[in-house]
mmCIF file of C-alpha atoms in Angstrom:
data_model
loop_
_atom_site.group_PDB
_atom_site.id
_atom_site.type_symbol
_atom_site.label_atom_id
_atom_site.label_comp_id
_atom_site.label_asym_id
_atom_site.label_seq_id
_atom_site.Cartn_x
_atom_site.Cartn_y
_atom_site.Cartn_z
ATOM 1 C CA UNK A 13 -214.549 27.055 56.876
ATOM 2 C CA UNK A 14 -213.385 24.433 54.433
ATOM 3 C CA UNK A 15 -215.808 25.652 51.745
ATOM 4 C CA UNK A 16 -215.612 29.441 52.316
ATOM 5 C CA UNK A 17 -212.442 31.308 51.414
ATOM 6 C CA UNK A 18 -211.239 34.758 50.516
ATOM 7 C CA UNK A 19 -208.676 35.366 47.770
ATOM 8 C CA UNK A 20 -206.611 38.492 47.211
ATOM 9 C CA UNK A 21 -205.476 40.070 43.959
ATOM 10 C CA UNK A 22 -203.821 43.488 43.934
ATOM 11 C CA UNK A 23 -205.960 45.725 46.191
ATOM 12 C CA UNK A 24 -209.086 43.543 45.972
ATOM 13 C CA UNK A 25 -210.491 40.644 47.954
ATOM 14 C CA UNK A 26 -212.865 38.045 46.511
ATOM 15 C CA UNK A 27 -215.218 35.757 48.407
ATOM 16 C CA UNK A 28 -215.265 32.126 47.336
ATOM 17 C CA UNK A 29 -217.858 29.504 48.256
ATOM 18 C CA UNK A 30 -217.439 25.861 47.227
ATOM 19 C CA UNK A 31 -214.538 26.945 44.990
ATOM 20 C CA UNK A 32 -216.729 29.410 43.050
ATOM 21 C CA UNK A 33 -216.389 33.182 43.168
ATOM 22 C CA UNK A 34 -219.307 34.955 44.849
ATOM 23 C CA UNK A 35 -219.979 38.479 43.601
ATOM 24 C CA UNK A 36 -217.359 40.957 42.512
ATOM 25 C CA UNK A 37 -214.158 41.788 44.276
ATOM 26 C CA UNK A 38 -214.118 44.565 46.871
ATOM 27 C CA UNK A 39 -211.327 46.767 48.114
ATOM 28 C CA UNK A 40 -209.474 45.081 50.971
ATOM 29 C CA UNK A 41 -210.349 47.915 53.354
ATOM 30 C CA UNK A 42 -214.069 47.541 52.553
ATOM 31 C CA UNK A 43 -213.981 43.926 53.804
ATOM 32 C CA UNK A 44 -211.290 44.184 56.496
ATOM 33 C CA UNK A 45 -211.825 47.291 58.694
ATOM 34 C CA UNK A 46 -208.654 49.389 59.058
ATOM 35 C CA UNK A 47 -206.900 46.864 56.847
ATOM 36 C CA UNK A 48 -203.968 47.467 54.547
ATOM 37 C CA UNK A 49 -204.305 48.756 50.990
ATOM 38 C CA UNK A 50 -202.439 45.644 49.759
ATOM 39 C CA UNK A 51 -201.205 42.339 51.152
ATOM 40 C CA UNK A 52 -197.949 40.453 50.617
ATOM 41 C CA UNK A 53 -199.248 37.225 52.163
ATOM 42 C CA UNK A 54 -202.336 35.871 53.928
ATOM 43 C CA UNK A 55 -203.051 32.867 56.105
ATOM 44 C CA UNK A 56 -205.780 31.554 58.389
ATOM 45 C CA UNK A 57 -204.647 30.170 61.724
ATOM 46 C CA UNK A 58 -207.364 28.810 63.976
ATOM 47 C CA UNK A 59 -210.097 31.456 63.942
ATOM 48 C CA UNK A 60 -207.715 34.257 62.920
ATOM 49 C CA UNK A 61 -207.367 35.530 59.367
ATOM 50 C CA UNK A 62 -203.955 37.171 59.095
ATOM 51 C CA UNK A 63 -202.957 39.710 56.463
ATOM 52 C CA UNK A 64 -199.279 40.592 56.054
ATOM 53 C CA UNK A 65 -198.392 43.957 54.523
ATOM 54 C CA UNK A 66 -194.620 44.408 54.600
ATOM 55 C CA UNK A 67 -193.793 44.015 58.336
ATOM 56 C CA UNK A 68 -197.281 44.631 59.706
ATOM 57 C CA UNK A 69 -199.577 41.771 60.708
ATOM 58 C CA UNK A 70 -203.314 42.515 60.608
ATOM 59 C CA UNK A 71 -205.511 40.019 62.444
ATOM 60 C CA UNK A 72 -209.237 39.476 61.934
ATOM 61 C CA UNK A 73 -211.986 37.283 63.274
ATOM 62 C CA UNK A 74 -214.885 36.133 61.102
ATOM 63 C CA UNK A 75 -218.385 35.718 62.537
ATOM 64 C CA UNK A 76 -219.852 34.064 59.445
ATOM 65 C CA UNK A 77 -220.938 37.410 57.990
ATOM 66 C CA UNK A 78 -218.142 39.948 58.356
ATOM 67 C CA UNK A 79 -214.575 40.408 59.542
ATOM 68 C CA UNK A 80 -213.670 42.413 62.645
ATOM 69 C CA UNK A 81 -210.298 43.388 64.051
ATOM 70 C CA UNK A 82 -208.913 40.818 66.472
ATOM 71 C CA UNK A 83 -207.642 42.064 69.849
ATOM 72 C CA UNK A 84 -204.016 43.272 69.887
ATOM 73 C CA UNK A 85 -203.815 43.719 66.109
ATOM 74 C CA UNK A 86 -202.280 45.147 64.024
ATOM 75 C CA UNK A 87 -198.801 44.378 65.281
ATOM 76 C CA UNK A 88 -195.303 44.430 63.893
ATOM 77 C CA UNK A 89 -193.502 41.300 62.798
ATOM 78 C CA UNK A 90 -190.811 40.254 65.299
ATOM 79 C CA UNK A 91 -187.381 41.768 64.588
ATOM 80 C CA UNK A 92 -185.771 38.300 64.301
ATOM 81 C CA UNK A 93 -187.679 37.804 61.044
ATOM 82 C CA UNK A 94 -185.452 39.739 58.666
ATOM 83 C CA UNK A 95 -187.697 39.481 55.601
ATOM 84 C CA UNK A 96 -191.067 40.698 54.385
ATOM 85 C CA UNK A 97 -193.309 37.609 54.203
ATOM 86 C CA UNK A 98 -194.306 36.895 50.611
ATOM 87 C CA UNK A 99 -196.182 33.676 51.374
ATOM 88 C CA UNK A 100 -197.644 31.795 54.326
ATOM 89 C CA UNK A 101 -199.396 28.601 55.320
ATOM 90 C CA UNK A 102 -200.724 27.339 58.674
ATOM 91 C CA UNK A 103 -199.639 24.406 60.800
ATOM 92 C CA UNK A 104 -202.197 22.577 62.919
ATOM 93 C CA UNK A 105 -200.319 23.507 66.128
ATOM 94 C CA UNK A 106 -201.354 27.163 65.746
ATOM 95 C CA UNK A 107 -198.085 28.381 64.234
ATOM 96 C CA UNK A 108 -197.711 29.552 60.649
ATOM 97 C CA UNK A 109 -194.902 29.207 58.138
ATOM 98 C CA UNK A 110 -193.826 32.571 56.685
ATOM 99 C CA UNK A 111 -191.810 32.477 53.459
ATOM 100 C CA UNK A 112 -189.769 34.801 51.298
ATOM 101 C CA UNK A 113 -187.457 33.571 48.570
ATOM 102 C CA UNK A 114 -185.568 30.573 49.937
ATOM 103 C CA UNK A 115 -186.013 31.387 53.637
ATOM 104 C CA UNK A 116 -188.826 30.606 56.039
ATOM 105 C CA UNK A 117 -189.794 31.177 59.647
ATOM 106 C CA UNK A 118 -192.052 29.082 61.829
ATOM 107 C CA UNK A 119 -194.014 31.854 63.542
ATOM 108 C CA UNK A 120 -196.127 31.767 66.681
ATOM 109 C CA UNK A 121 -198.754 34.400 65.955
ATOM 110 C CA UNK A 122 -200.145 34.630 69.494
ATOM 111 C CA UNK A 123 -196.692 35.102 71.036
ATOM 112 C CA UNK A 124 -195.626 37.224 68.037
ATOM 113 C CA UNK A 125 -192.293 35.512 67.589
ATOM 114 C CA UNK A 126 -190.430 33.026 65.427
ATOM 115 C CA UNK A 127 -189.458 29.644 66.824
ATOM 116 C CA UNK A 128 -187.409 28.451 63.846
ATOM 117 C CA UNK A 129 -185.743 30.103 60.841
ATOM 118 C CA UNK A 130 -184.154 28.134 58.020
ATOM 119 C CA UNK A 131 -183.788 27.309 54.317
ATOM 120 C CA UNK A 132 -187.074 26.682 52.494
ATOM 121 C CA UNK A 133 -185.521 24.455 49.846
ATOM 122 C CA UNK A 134 -184.132 22.154 52.545
ATOM 123 C CA UNK A 135 -187.303 21.804 54.637
ATOM 124 C CA UNK A 136 -189.999 22.348 51.994
ATOM 125 C CA UNK A 137 -188.537 21.275 48.644
ATOM 126 C CA UNK A 138 -190.751 21.499 45.580
ATOM 127 C CA UNK A 139 -192.951 24.302 46.930
ATOM 128 C CA UNK A 140 -193.912 26.807 44.229
ATOM 129 C CA UNK A 141 -191.249 29.514 43.908
ATOM 130 C CA UNK A 142 -193.732 32.364 44.289
ATOM 131 C CA UNK A 143 -195.993 30.771 46.893
ATOM 132 C CA UNK A 144 -198.536 33.250 48.279
ATOM 133 C CA UNK A 145 -200.692 31.107 50.559
ATOM 134 C CA UNK A 146 -201.416 27.553 51.539
ATOM 135 C CA UNK A 147 -204.652 25.992 52.750
ATOM 136 C CA UNK A 148 -204.821 22.580 54.435
ATOM 137 C CA UNK A 149 -206.925 20.144 52.434
ATOM 138 C CA UNK A 150 -208.295 18.930 55.785
ATOM 139 C CA UNK A 151 -208.358 21.538 58.564
ATOM 140 C CA UNK A 152 -207.510 18.860 61.156
ATOM 141 C CA UNK A 153 -204.260 17.869 59.437
ATOM 142 C CA UNK A 154 -201.131 19.491 58.078
ATOM 143 C CA UNK A 155 -200.153 16.587 55.818
ATOM 144 C CA UNK A 156 -201.700 17.881 52.566
ATOM 145 C CA UNK A 157 -202.175 21.426 51.294
ATOM 146 C CA UNK A 158 -203.392 23.400 48.359
ATOM 147 C CA UNK A 159 -200.497 25.801 47.745
ATOM 148 C CA UNK A 160 -201.301 28.921 45.732
ATOM 149 C CA UNK A 161 -199.054 31.097 43.642
ATOM 150 C CA UNK A 162 -200.247 33.834 41.283
ATOM 151 C CA UNK A 163 -201.490 31.465 38.569
ATOM 152 C CA UNK A 164 -201.490 27.865 39.810
ATOM 153 C CA UNK A 165 -202.568 25.635 42.680
ATOM 154 C CA UNK A 166 -200.298 22.794 43.780
ATOM 155 C CA UNK A 167 -201.576 19.726 45.615
ATOM 156 C CA UNK A 168 -198.622 19.473 48.037
ATOM 157 C CA UNK A 169 -198.008 16.359 50.117
ATOM 158 C CA UNK A 170 -196.112 17.341 53.267
ATOM 159 C CA UNK A 171 -194.771 13.871 54.260
ATOM 160 C CA UNK A 172 -193.166 13.279 50.833
ATOM 161 C CA UNK A 173 -192.561 16.992 50.053
ATOM 162 C CA UNK A 174 -193.945 16.429 46.558
ATOM 163 C CA UNK A 175 -196.432 18.219 44.335
ATOM 164 C CA UNK A 176 -198.982 15.540 43.455
ATOM 165 C CA UNK A 177 -200.929 17.672 40.993
ATOM 166 C CA UNK A 178 -200.687 21.160 39.526
ATOM 167 C CA UNK A 179 -203.732 22.984 38.130
ATOM 168 C CA UNK A 180 -204.402 26.525 36.994
ATOM 169 C CA UNK A 181 -206.236 28.811 39.395
ATOM 170 C CA UNK A 182 -208.955 29.189 36.767
ATOM 171 C CA UNK A 183 -209.581 25.433 36.732
ATOM 172 C CA UNK A 184 -209.269 25.089 40.511
ATOM 173 C CA UNK A 185 -211.862 27.771 41.211
ATOM 174 C CA UNK A 186 -214.264 26.602 38.519
ATOM 175 C CA UNK A 187 -214.090 29.951 36.751
ATOM 176 C CA UNK A 188 -216.475 30.191 33.829
#
């Protein structure tokens, strides 16, 4: 939901409610059954939470209490995507953008294939260099995102391709 998130750091996952951490971090595999030991990128698309570990895509559904493996997951990333995703963000059409360095793929998760591959700096200028994940500010729109790297959160405006504000993760998540 818009006020419940999970965040990943190293081999741990943290639950967040209303931008505040809830409890201590747990090992990824303790929260996501048969999940990877680490993730390169994560994204939520529709009701699927997707974890990318190298070329493997793990898919999970959330029932409000716990995560369970989604049907037909895990699966391998399509061979036309020649990179390990290092970042991802969703589009409101059900596809996700996978990123690594200066390349990206528009990826249809349900069909398990890319529909477009191109240069990130051309199509998404001003994104953080080490983007890990993006979350739409409004789940019904893909015009504004919170874009996360390891230490900061960018308020990214998709129509203008500009960062409107940059804050530290500590300030964004109301860490005390």
